[in-house]
């Protein structure tokens, strides 16, 4: 079999046995996003420590292709227990590194959907907290 | 009947290796490959005949003009139209947009009803959404019946309500099902409505006779039928051609432009347009495209369109037999005689993109995955994406065998 593709062992492992898969009861927030054009849907459940600005717990469910599901699985492992500033510092390059540093252009948006979804919330939280700090002065 | 192995050598691209494997091209509903005969016709035009058409009087211009008109005649004969009824465009999409705009301008009034169907490609849905919004008309999307062709009863109910325009695909680009256009046109005309047909997926794959179908407007492209990209056809029935104003204006489409006053600053222009179809082709036309389409029609005509359809159905029949296992969900009719060479399916529990991606990487097989620019239809099928295998004249049973083997490999990997 040719190995010149992104379905490497790491991806297949996360696809077959996704980590942190499922729902959290009483999450602090739920984030849903989709690539409608290809039919990838991902939903995160997050327990969030407001005082420490830390993601205490995170789970996800998805109806998506293998690339998107594996990307979400890897992402949850990476951000669990981390401050949101860390989540917001993650870039496209970090996600591509999940898949050995390269990904076919046609599959990029599958891989990037989970991070885009998560950051849509974490970036908003960070901006709010900056605004609140300014308001204090 | 023809043997695909006798014509494969005409298609240089079929010798290409993809990911180390000989290309197996099952994405013909997206675009077909091109035979040498078409590529050479375009090359010959540029090597020997290139000049602008319908303008200059030098020899080369006369020859180019003659070629362009011969191409139009070829297209007209192929669909049993007259040359006056054949307008060249950039493709099906441009044709359908132009039709929607001119039909709306000329024939639609606020509160009128326009009918289309769930089976449409976005190209035959979005232009109508736009013009209906602009004209305050109601757009009604008719569902399919259980055979995945238009529900005639529902269509007739809307005609009874006074629908003015019906725009319908001839063949579904997702399921390959064939709408009974002849029956539809009788019905539509019995209510004095206008029938527009999207023939992008029919003209390349089966005999199409506009007189027999009796549609008022029709659109199709060259690139799905062995011809070049960027070339299409807008068929308009003569009586409509005479009623409609040109939608593009510019060079090459007028009889005269005259100032109404001797002082230009004070003047308006009086414009007299050329006759149809020239009046609808402003600007320098895509002559190479027309020439290429003409060569493509020669190629298809030699095979015969009934044979083309028969060949595709043999392949579909063989594939459907092999997709009967529990692993597959096949969408649409399972009878090859009610469809053209298109099969949409999923490997159960596996996303279509994963299947398409791995077919390509593991076996050099090109298929389409996704919603095929027909999102409403794919959603009604109960999914977000399908794998679509679509065949053409050069595809073989051996290729389908390789396809089946590759699908098993993909399933093993992702299950």
Coordinates of C-alpha atoms in Angstrom, one line a residue:
Chain A
X1 CA 0.0 0.0 0.0
X2 CA 1.2 3.4 -0.8
X3 CA 2.0 5.5 2.3
X4 CA 1.8 8.8 0.3
X5 CA -1.5 9.8 1.9
X6 CA -2.6 11.3 5.2
X7 CA -4.3 8.2 6.6
X8 CA -1.3 7.3 8.6
X9 CA -1.5 5.1 11.6
X10 CA -1.9 8.0 14.0
X11 CA -5.0 9.3 12.1
X12 CA -6.5 5.9 11.7
X13 CA -6.0 5.2 15.4
X14 CA -7.8 8.4 16.4
X15 CA -10.5 7.7 13.8
X16 CA -11.2 4.2 15.1
X17 CA -10.8 5.0 18.8
X18 CA -11.5 8.7 19.1
X19 CA -10.4 10.1 22.5
X20 CA -12.8 12.1 24.6
X21 CA -15.7 11.1 22.4
X22 CA -19.2 11.7 23.8
X23 CA -21.0 14.3 25.7
X24 CA -20.5 16.1 29.0
X25 CA -23.5 16.6 31.3
X26 CA -24.0 20.3 32.3
X27 CA -21.1 21.7 30.2
X28 CA -20.2 25.3 30.6
X29 CA -20.5 25.7 26.9
X30 CA -21.3 23.8 23.7
X31 CA -19.7 24.7 20.4
X32 CA -21.1 23.4 17.1
X33 CA -19.7 24.0 13.6
X34 CA -19.9 22.4 10.2
X35 CA -18.4 22.5 6.8
X36 CA -21.7 22.4 5.0
X37 CA -20.1 22.0 1.6
X38 CA -18.6 18.6 2.5
X39 CA -20.9 17.6 5.3
X40 CA -18.6 17.6 8.3
X41 CA -20.2 18.4 11.6
X42 CA -18.5 18.6 15.0
X43 CA -19.8 19.5 18.4
X44 CA -17.7 20.2 21.5
X45 CA -18.8 20.0 25.1
X46 CA -16.5 22.0 27.5
X47 CA -16.2 22.4 31.2
X48 CA -14.4 25.7 31.8
X49 CA -12.8 27.1 34.9
X50 CA -13.5 30.8 34.7
X51 CA -11.2 31.7 37.5
X52 CA -8.2 30.0 36.0
X53 CA -9.3 30.4 32.4
X54 CA -8.6 26.7 31.9
X55 CA -10.4 24.0 29.9
X56 CA -11.1 21.6 32.7
X57 CA -12.7 18.9 30.5
X58 CA -13.6 18.6 26.9
X59 CA -15.5 16.0 24.8
X60 CA -16.8 15.9 21.3
X61 CA -19.1 14.2 18.9
X62 CA -18.9 14.4 15.2
X63 CA -20.6 13.3 12.0
X64 CA -17.7 13.7 9.7
X65 CA -14.9 12.2 7.6
X66 CA -12.0 10.5 9.2
X67 CA -9.7 13.5 8.9
X68 CA -12.1 15.8 10.8
X69 CA -12.8 13.2 13.5
X70 CA -9.2 12.4 14.1
X71 CA -8.3 16.1 14.1
X72 CA -11.0 16.7 16.8
X73 CA -9.8 13.8 18.8
X74 CA -6.2 14.9 18.8
X75 CA -7.3 18.5 19.6
X76 CA -9.2 17.4 22.7
X77 CA -6.2 15.6 24.0
X78 CA -4.0 18.6 23.4
X79 CA -6.2 21.3 25.0
X80 CA -7.6 19.4 28.0
X81 CA -6.3 21.1 31.2
X82 CA -4.7 23.9 29.3
X83 CA -5.5 27.7 29.5
X84 CA -7.5 29.2 26.7
X85 CA -4.5 31.3 25.7
X86 CA -2.9 28.0 24.7
X87 CA -5.9 27.1 22.6
X88 CA -5.8 30.4 20.9
X89 CA -2.1 30.1 20.2
X90 CA -2.7 27.0 18.1
X91 CA -2.3 27.5 14.4
X92 CA -3.1 25.8 11.1
X93 CA 0.5 24.5 11.1
X94 CA 0.0 22.8 14.5
X95 CA -3.1 21.0 13.1
X96 CA -1.2 20.0 10.0
X97 CA 1.5 18.5 12.2
X98 CA -1.1 16.1 13.5
X99 CA -1.0 14.6 10.1
X100 CA 2.7 14.5 9.6
X101 CA 3.0 18.1 8.6
X102 CA 1.3 18.0 5.2
X103 CA -2.2 17.5 4.0
X104 CA -3.8 17.6 0.6
X105 CA -5.4 21.1 0.0
X106 CA -8.8 19.5 -0.6
X107 CA -8.7 18.0 2.9
X108 CA -7.4 21.0 4.8
X109 CA -10.8 22.3 5.7
X110 CA -11.8 18.9 7.1
X111 CA -8.7 19.0 9.3
X112 CA -9.1 22.6 10.4
X113 CA -12.8 22.5 11.3
X114 CA -12.4 21.4 14.9
X115 CA -9.8 24.1 15.7
X116 CA -11.9 26.7 14.0
X117 CA -14.9 25.7 16.0
X118 CA -13.1 25.7 19.3
X119 CA -11.3 29.0 18.7
X120 CA -14.5 30.7 17.7
X121 CA -15.5 30.4 21.4
X122 CA -12.1 30.6 23.1
X123 CA -11.1 33.7 21.2
X124 CA -14.3 35.4 22.1
X125 CA -13.7 34.6 25.8
X126 CA -10.2 36.0 25.6
X127 CA -11.4 39.2 23.9
X128 CA -14.1 39.6 26.6
X129 CA -11.7 39.2 29.4
X130 CA -9.3 41.8 27.8
X131 CA -12.2 44.2 27.5
X132 CA -13.2 43.6 31.1
X133 CA -9.7 44.2 32.3
X134 CA -9.7 47.5 30.4
X135 CA -13.0 48.5 31.9
X136 CA -11.4 48.0 35.3
X137 CA -9.0 50.9 34.7
Chain B
X1 CA -22.4 -1.3 -30.4
X2 CA -18.7 -0.5 -29.8
X3 CA -15.9 -2.0 -27.7
X4 CA -14.4 0.6 -25.3
X5 CA -11.0 -1.1 -25.7
X6 CA -11.1 -0.1 -29.4
X7 CA -11.4 3.6 -28.6
X8 CA -9.3 4.1 -25.5
X9 CA -6.2 4.8 -27.5
X10 CA -7.9 8.0 -28.7
X11 CA -7.7 9.4 -25.1
X12 CA -4.1 10.2 -24.3
X13 CA -4.9 10.9 -20.6
X14 CA -6.0 7.3 -20.0
X15 CA -2.3 6.4 -20.2
X16 CA -1.5 8.7 -17.2
X17 CA -0.5 7.0 -13.9
X18 CA -2.1 8.4 -10.7
X19 CA -0.4 7.5 -7.5
X20 CA 1.5 4.8 -9.3
X21 CA -1.6 3.2 -10.8
X22 CA -3.2 3.5 -14.2
X23 CA -5.9 6.2 -14.0
X24 CA -9.4 4.9 -13.7
X25 CA -11.6 7.9 -14.5
X26 CA -15.1 7.6 -13.1
X27 CA -15.8 11.3 -12.7
X28 CA -17.4 11.8 -16.1
X29 CA -20.5 13.6 -14.8
X30 CA -18.1 16.3 -13.6
X31 CA -16.2 16.5 -16.9
X32 CA -15.3 14.0 -19.6
X33 CA -11.9 13.3 -21.0
X34 CA -11.0 14.5 -24.5
X35 CA -10.1 12.4 -27.5
X36 CA -7.1 13.3 -29.8
X37 CA -9.6 14.2 -32.5
X38 CA -11.0 17.1 -30.4
X39 CA -7.6 18.3 -29.2
X40 CA -6.3 18.3 -32.8
X41 CA -9.3 20.1 -34.2
X42 CA -8.6 22.9 -31.7
X43 CA -4.9 22.8 -32.5
X44 CA -5.6 23.0 -36.2
X45 CA -7.9 26.0 -35.8
X46 CA -5.1 27.9 -34.1
X47 CA -2.3 26.6 -36.4
X48 CA -4.2 27.2 -39.7
X49 CA -7.5 29.1 -39.4
X50 CA -7.3 31.6 -36.5
X51 CA -9.0 34.9 -37.2
X52 CA -11.9 36.8 -35.7
X53 CA -15.3 35.7 -37.1
X54 CA -18.1 37.6 -38.7
X55 CA -16.1 40.8 -39.1
X56 CA -13.2 41.1 -41.5
X57 CA -13.3 40.2 -45.1
X58 CA -9.9 38.6 -45.6
X59 CA -9.6 35.0 -46.5
X60 CA -8.6 33.7 -43.1
X61 CA -11.5 35.5 -41.5
X62 CA -13.9 34.0 -44.0
X63 CA -12.5 30.5 -43.3
X64 CA -12.8 31.0 -39.5
X65 CA -16.3 32.3 -39.9
X66 CA -17.2 29.3 -42.1
X67 CA -15.8 26.9 -39.5
X68 CA -17.7 28.6 -36.7
X69 CA -21.0 28.4 -38.7
X70 CA -20.3 24.8 -39.6
X71 CA -19.9 24.1 -35.9
X72 CA -23.2 25.7 -35.1
X73 CA -24.9 23.6 -37.9
X74 CA -23.3 20.5 -36.4
X75 CA -24.7 21.2 -33.0
X76 CA -28.1 22.1 -34.4
X77 CA -28.3 18.8 -36.4
X78 CA -27.1 16.8 -33.3
X79 CA -30.1 18.0 -31.3
X80 CA -32.5 18.4 -34.2
X81 CA -32.7 22.2 -34.0
X82 CA -32.1 24.8 -36.6
X83 CA -28.9 26.8 -36.5
X84 CA -30.9 30.0 -35.7
X85 CA -31.9 28.3 -32.5
X86 CA -28.4 27.5 -31.3
X87 CA -26.5 30.1 -29.3
X88 CA -23.0 29.4 -28.1
X89 CA -22.3 30.3 -24.5
X90 CA -19.5 29.6 -22.0
X91 CA -21.4 26.6 -20.6
X92 CA -24.6 25.2 -19.1
X93 CA -24.3 27.6 -16.1
X94 CA -24.1 30.7 -18.3
X95 CA -26.9 29.4 -20.5
X96 CA -29.2 28.8 -17.6
X97 CA -28.5 32.2 -16.0
X98 CA -29.2 33.9 -19.3
X99 CA -32.4 32.0 -19.7
X100 CA -33.6 32.8 -16.2
X101 CA -32.8 36.5 -16.6
X102 CA -34.4 36.9 -20.0
X103 CA -37.5 34.8 -19.3
X104 CA -38.0 36.7 -16.0
X105 CA -37.6 40.0 -17.8
X106 CA -40.0 39.2 -20.6
X107 CA -42.5 36.8 -19.2
X108 CA -42.7 37.1 -15.4
X109 CA -44.8 39.5 -13.3
X110 CA -45.0 39.8 -9.5
X111 CA -46.8 36.9 -7.8
X112 CA -46.2 34.6 -10.8
X113 CA -45.2 31.0 -10.1
X114 CA -41.9 29.5 -11.3
X115 CA -41.5 25.7 -10.9
X116 CA -38.3 23.8 -10.5
X117 CA -37.6 20.4 -8.8
X118 CA -35.7 18.8 -6.0
X119 CA -33.5 17.0 -8.6
X120 CA -31.8 20.2 -9.8
X121 CA -28.1 21.1 -9.9
X122 CA -27.6 24.4 -8.2
X123 CA -27.2 25.9 -11.7
X124 CA -30.8 25.4 -12.4
X125 CA -32.0 26.5 -8.9
X126 CA -30.0 29.5 -7.9
X127 CA -30.7 31.7 -11.0
X128 CA -34.4 31.1 -10.4
X129 CA -34.1 32.0 -6.7
X130 CA -32.5 35.2 -7.8
X131 CA -34.9 36.2 -10.5
X132 CA -37.9 35.2 -8.4
X133 CA -36.7 37.4 -5.6
X134 CA -36.1 40.3 -8.0
X135 CA -39.5 39.9 -9.7
X136 CA -41.4 39.1 -6.5
X137 CA -42.4 35.7 -7.9
X138 CA -42.9 32.5 -6.0
X139 CA -40.5 29.7 -6.7
X140 CA -41.9 26.2 -6.0
X141 CA -39.6 23.2 -5.8
X142 CA -41.5 20.0 -6.8
X143 CA -40.5 16.8 -5.1
X144 CA -39.5 13.6 -6.8
X145 CA -41.7 10.5 -7.0
X146 CA -40.5 7.1 -5.8
X147 CA -38.5 6.6 -9.0
X148 CA -36.6 9.8 -8.4
X149 CA -38.1 11.6 -11.4
X150 CA -40.4 14.7 -11.1
X151 CA -43.7 14.1 -9.4
X152 CA -46.0 14.9 -12.4
X153 CA -49.2 15.3 -10.3
X154 CA -47.6 17.9 -8.1
X155 CA -46.3 19.7 -11.2
X156 CA -49.7 19.7 -12.7
X157 CA -51.2 21.1 -9.5
X158 CA -48.9 24.0 -9.8
X159 CA -49.7 24.5 -13.4
X160 CA -53.3 24.6 -12.5
X161 CA -52.5 27.3 -10.0
X162 CA -51.1 29.3 -13.0
X163 CA -47.4 28.5 -13.0
X164 CA -45.7 30.4 -15.9
X165 CA -42.4 28.8 -16.1
X166 CA -41.1 25.2 -15.4
X167 CA -37.4 24.7 -15.4
X168 CA -36.3 21.1 -15.1
X169 CA -33.3 18.9 -15.4
X170 CA -33.4 16.2 -18.0
X171 CA -31.1 13.8 -16.2
X172 CA -30.2 14.1 -12.5
X173 CA -26.5 14.7 -12.0
X174 CA -26.6 12.7 -8.7
X175 CA -28.8 9.8 -9.5
X176 CA -28.8 9.6 -13.3
X177 CA -32.6 9.4 -13.4
X178 CA -34.2 10.6 -16.6
X179 CA -37.2 13.0 -16.4
X180 CA -40.0 12.3 -18.9
X181 CA -39.4 15.7 -20.6
X182 CA -41.8 14.9 -23.5
X183 CA -44.6 14.2 -21.2
X184 CA -43.7 17.2 -19.1
X185 CA -43.6 19.5 -22.2
X186 CA -47.1 18.4 -23.3
X187 CA -48.4 19.1 -19.9
X188 CA -46.6 22.4 -19.5
X189 CA -47.7 23.7 -22.9
X190 CA -51.3 22.6 -22.3
X191 CA -51.3 25.3 -19.6
X192 CA -49.5 27.8 -21.9
X193 CA -46.4 27.8 -19.7
X194 CA -42.7 27.8 -20.7
X195 CA -40.5 24.8 -20.3
X196 CA -36.7 25.2 -19.7
X197 CA -34.6 22.0 -19.7
X198 CA -31.1 21.6 -18.2
X199 CA -29.6 19.0 -20.5
X200 CA -26.0 19.1 -19.1
X201 CA -26.3 15.4 -18.1
X202 CA -28.4 14.2 -21.0
X203 CA -27.0 15.5 -24.3
X204 CA -23.6 13.8 -23.6
X205 CA -25.1 10.4 -22.8
X206 CA -28.3 9.8 -24.9
X207 CA -30.1 10.9 -28.0
X208 CA -31.7 14.2 -27.5
X209 CA -34.1 15.7 -30.0
X210 CA -35.5 19.2 -29.1
X211 CA -38.3 18.9 -31.6
X212 CA -39.5 15.6 -30.2
X213 CA -39.1 16.9 -26.6
X214 CA -40.6 20.2 -27.6
X215 CA -38.9 22.2 -24.9
X216 CA -38.7 26.0 -25.2
X217 CA -35.2 26.5 -23.9
X218 CA -32.4 24.1 -23.3
X219 CA -28.9 24.3 -21.9
X220 CA -25.9 22.1 -22.1
X221 CA -22.1 22.2 -22.1
X222 CA -19.3 20.9 -24.3
X223 CA -16.9 19.6 -21.7
X224 CA -19.1 16.8 -20.4
X225 CA -19.3 15.4 -24.0
X226 CA -15.7 15.1 -25.1
X227 CA -15.5 18.8 -26.0
X228 CA -13.5 21.7 -24.4
X229 CA -14.3 23.6 -21.2
X230 CA -15.7 27.1 -21.5
X231 CA -18.1 26.2 -24.3
X232 CA -21.8 25.6 -24.0
X233 CA -25.1 25.8 -25.9
X234 CA -28.3 27.7 -25.3
X235 CA -31.1 26.3 -27.4
X236 CA -34.0 28.6 -27.8
X237 CA -37.1 27.8 -29.8
X238 CA -37.4 30.2 -32.8
X239 CA -40.6 31.9 -31.6
X240 CA -38.9 32.8 -28.3
X241 CA -35.6 33.8 -30.0
X242 CA -37.6 36.5 -31.9
X243 CA -39.3 37.8 -28.7
X244 CA -36.2 38.1 -26.5
X245 CA -33.9 41.1 -26.2
X246 CA -30.1 40.3 -26.2
X247 CA -28.7 40.0 -22.7
X248 CA -25.1 40.8 -23.7
X249 CA -24.4 43.8 -25.8
X250 CA -21.3 44.8 -27.8
X251 CA -19.4 43.9 -31.0
X252 CA -20.6 41.6 -33.7
X253 CA -24.3 41.5 -32.8
X254 CA -25.8 44.6 -34.5
X255 CA -27.0 45.5 -38.0
X256 CA -26.5 49.2 -37.3
X257 CA -25.8 51.8 -34.6
X258 CA -26.8 55.3 -35.6
X259 CA -26.7 58.6 -33.8
X260 CA -30.1 60.3 -33.9
X261 CA -28.6 63.8 -34.0
X262 CA -25.7 65.2 -36.0
X263 CA -24.2 66.6 -32.9
X264 CA -22.9 63.6 -30.9
X265 CA -23.2 65.3 -27.6
X266 CA -26.9 65.8 -28.1
X267 CA -27.6 62.5 -29.5
X268 CA -29.0 59.1 -28.5
X269 CA -28.3 56.0 -30.5
X270 CA -30.6 53.9 -32.6
X271 CA -29.6 50.3 -32.5
X272 CA -30.8 47.6 -34.8
X273 CA -29.7 44.1 -33.7
X274 CA -28.7 41.3 -35.9
X275 CA -31.0 38.3 -36.4
X276 CA -30.9 35.3 -34.0
X277 CA -28.6 33.7 -33.1
X278 CA -25.9 36.3 -33.8
X279 CA -27.7 39.0 -31.7
X280 CA -27.2 36.8 -28.7
X281 CA -23.4 36.4 -29.1
X282 CA -21.9 39.8 -28.4
X283 CA -18.1 40.0 -28.5
X284 CA -15.6 37.7 -30.0
X285 CA -17.0 34.2 -29.6
X286 CA -15.2 31.1 -28.4
X287 CA -14.4 29.8 -31.9
X288 CA -12.0 27.1 -30.7
X289 CA -14.7 25.9 -28.3
X290 CA -17.2 25.6 -31.0
X291 CA -14.7 23.9 -33.3
X292 CA -13.8 21.5 -30.5
X293 CA -17.5 20.8 -29.7
X294 CA -18.1 20.1 -33.4
X295 CA -15.3 17.5 -33.4
X296 CA -16.7 16.0 -30.2
X297 CA -20.1 15.6 -31.9
X298 CA -18.4 13.9 -34.9
X299 CA -16.8 11.5 -32.5
X300 CA -20.0 10.7 -30.6
X301 CA -22.1 10.5 -33.8
X302 CA -19.7 7.8 -35.1
X303 CA -20.4 5.7 -32.0
X304 CA -24.1 6.5 -32.0
X305 CA -25.8 8.0 -29.0
X306 CA -28.0 4.9 -28.5
X307 CA -24.8 2.9 -28.3
X308 CA -23.3 5.3 -25.8
X309 CA -26.3 5.0 -23.6
X310 CA -26.3 1.2 -24.0
X311 CA -22.6 1.0 -23.1
X312 CA -23.1 3.1 -20.0
X313 CA -26.0 1.0 -18.8
X314 CA -24.0 -2.2 -19.2
X315 CA -21.4 -0.7 -16.9
X316 CA -24.1 0.5 -14.4
X317 CA -25.7 -2.9 -14.4
X318 CA -22.4 -4.6 -13.6
X319 CA -21.6 -2.1 -10.9
X320 CA -25.1 -2.3 -9.3
X321 CA -24.8 -6.1 -9.1
X322 CA -21.5 -5.7 -7.3
X323 CA -22.8 -3.1 -4.8
X324 CA -25.6 -5.4 -3.6
X325 CA -23.8 -6.4 -0.3
X326 CA -24.6 -5.1 3.1
X327 CA -21.7 -2.7 3.1
X328 CA -23.3 -0.4 0.6
X329 CA -26.1 2.0 0.5
X330 CA -27.0 2.8 -3.1
X331 CA -29.2 5.8 -3.8
X332 CA -31.9 6.0 -6.5
X333 CA -33.3 3.3 -8.8
X334 CA -31.4 0.0 -9.0
X335 CA -32.5 -0.7 -12.5
X336 CA -30.0 0.4 -15.1
X337 CA -32.7 0.9 -17.8
X338 CA -34.1 3.9 -15.9
X339 CA -30.8 5.8 -15.5
X340 CA -27.8 6.9 -17.4
X341 CA -24.2 6.1 -16.4
X342 CA -24.3 7.5 -12.9
X343 CA -24.3 5.6 -9.6
X344 CA -24.4 7.3 -6.2
X345 CA -23.7 5.3 -3.1
X346 CA -22.0 5.2 0.3
X347 CA -20.0 2.6 2.2
X348 CA -22.1 2.4 5.3
X349 CA -20.7 4.3 8.2
X350 CA -17.9 5.8 6.2
X351 CA -17.8 9.4 4.9
X352 CA -17.9 9.8 1.1
X353 CA -14.7 12.0 1.2
X354 CA -12.8 9.2 3.0
X355 CA -13.8 6.8 0.3
X356 CA -13.0 9.1 -2.6
X357 CA -9.7 10.1 -1.1
X358 CA -8.5 6.6 -0.5
X359 CA -9.8 5.3 -3.9
X360 CA -7.5 7.9 -5.5
X361 CA -4.5 7.3 -3.2
X362 CA -4.6 3.5 -3.2
X363 CA -5.9 2.7 -6.7
X364 CA -5.7 5.8 -8.9
X365 CA -9.5 5.9 -9.2
X366 CA -11.2 9.3 -9.7
X367 CA -14.7 9.6 -8.4
X368 CA -16.7 12.5 -7.0
X369 CA -17.7 12.8 -3.4
X370 CA -19.9 15.4 -1.7
X371 CA -23.3 16.9 -2.5
X372 CA -22.5 17.3 -6.3
X373 CA -23.9 20.9 -6.3
X374 CA -27.3 19.4 -5.6
X375 CA -27.5 19.9 -1.8
X376 CA -31.3 19.8 -1.4
X377 CA -31.4 16.5 -3.3
X378 CA -28.6 14.9 -1.4
X379 CA -30.2 16.0 1.9
X380 CA -33.5 14.4 0.9
X381 CA -31.6 11.2 0.2
X382 CA -30.9 11.3 3.9
X383 CA -27.1 12.0 3.8
X384 CA -24.7 14.9 3.5
X385 CA -22.5 13.4 0.9
X386 CA -22.4 10.5 -1.6
X387 CA -19.7 8.8 -3.6
X388 CA -20.6 9.2 -7.3
X389 CA -19.2 6.9 -10.0
X390 CA -20.1 8.2 -13.4
X391 CA -19.1 6.4 -16.7
X392 CA -18.4 7.3 -20.2
X393 CA -17.6 5.6 -23.5
X394 CA -14.0 4.6 -22.6
X395 CA -14.8 2.9 -19.3
X396 CA -14.6 -0.9 -19.0
X397 CA -15.8 -3.8 -17.0
X398 CA -12.2 -4.4 -16.0
X399 CA -12.0 -1.0 -14.4
X400 CA -15.2 -1.7 -12.4
X401 CA -13.5 -4.9 -11.1
X402 CA -10.6 -2.8 -9.9
X403 CA -13.0 -0.4 -8.4
X404 CA -14.8 -3.1 -6.4
X405 CA -11.5 -4.5 -5.2
X406 CA -10.4 -1.0 -4.1
X407 CA -13.7 -0.4 -2.3
X408 CA -13.0 -3.6 -0.3
X409 CA -9.6 -2.3 0.6
X410 CA -11.0 1.1 1.7
X411 CA -13.6 -0.6 3.8
X412 CA -11.0 -2.8 5.5
X413 CA -8.9 0.3 6.3
X414 CA -11.7 2.4 7.8
X415 CA -14.0 -0.1 9.4

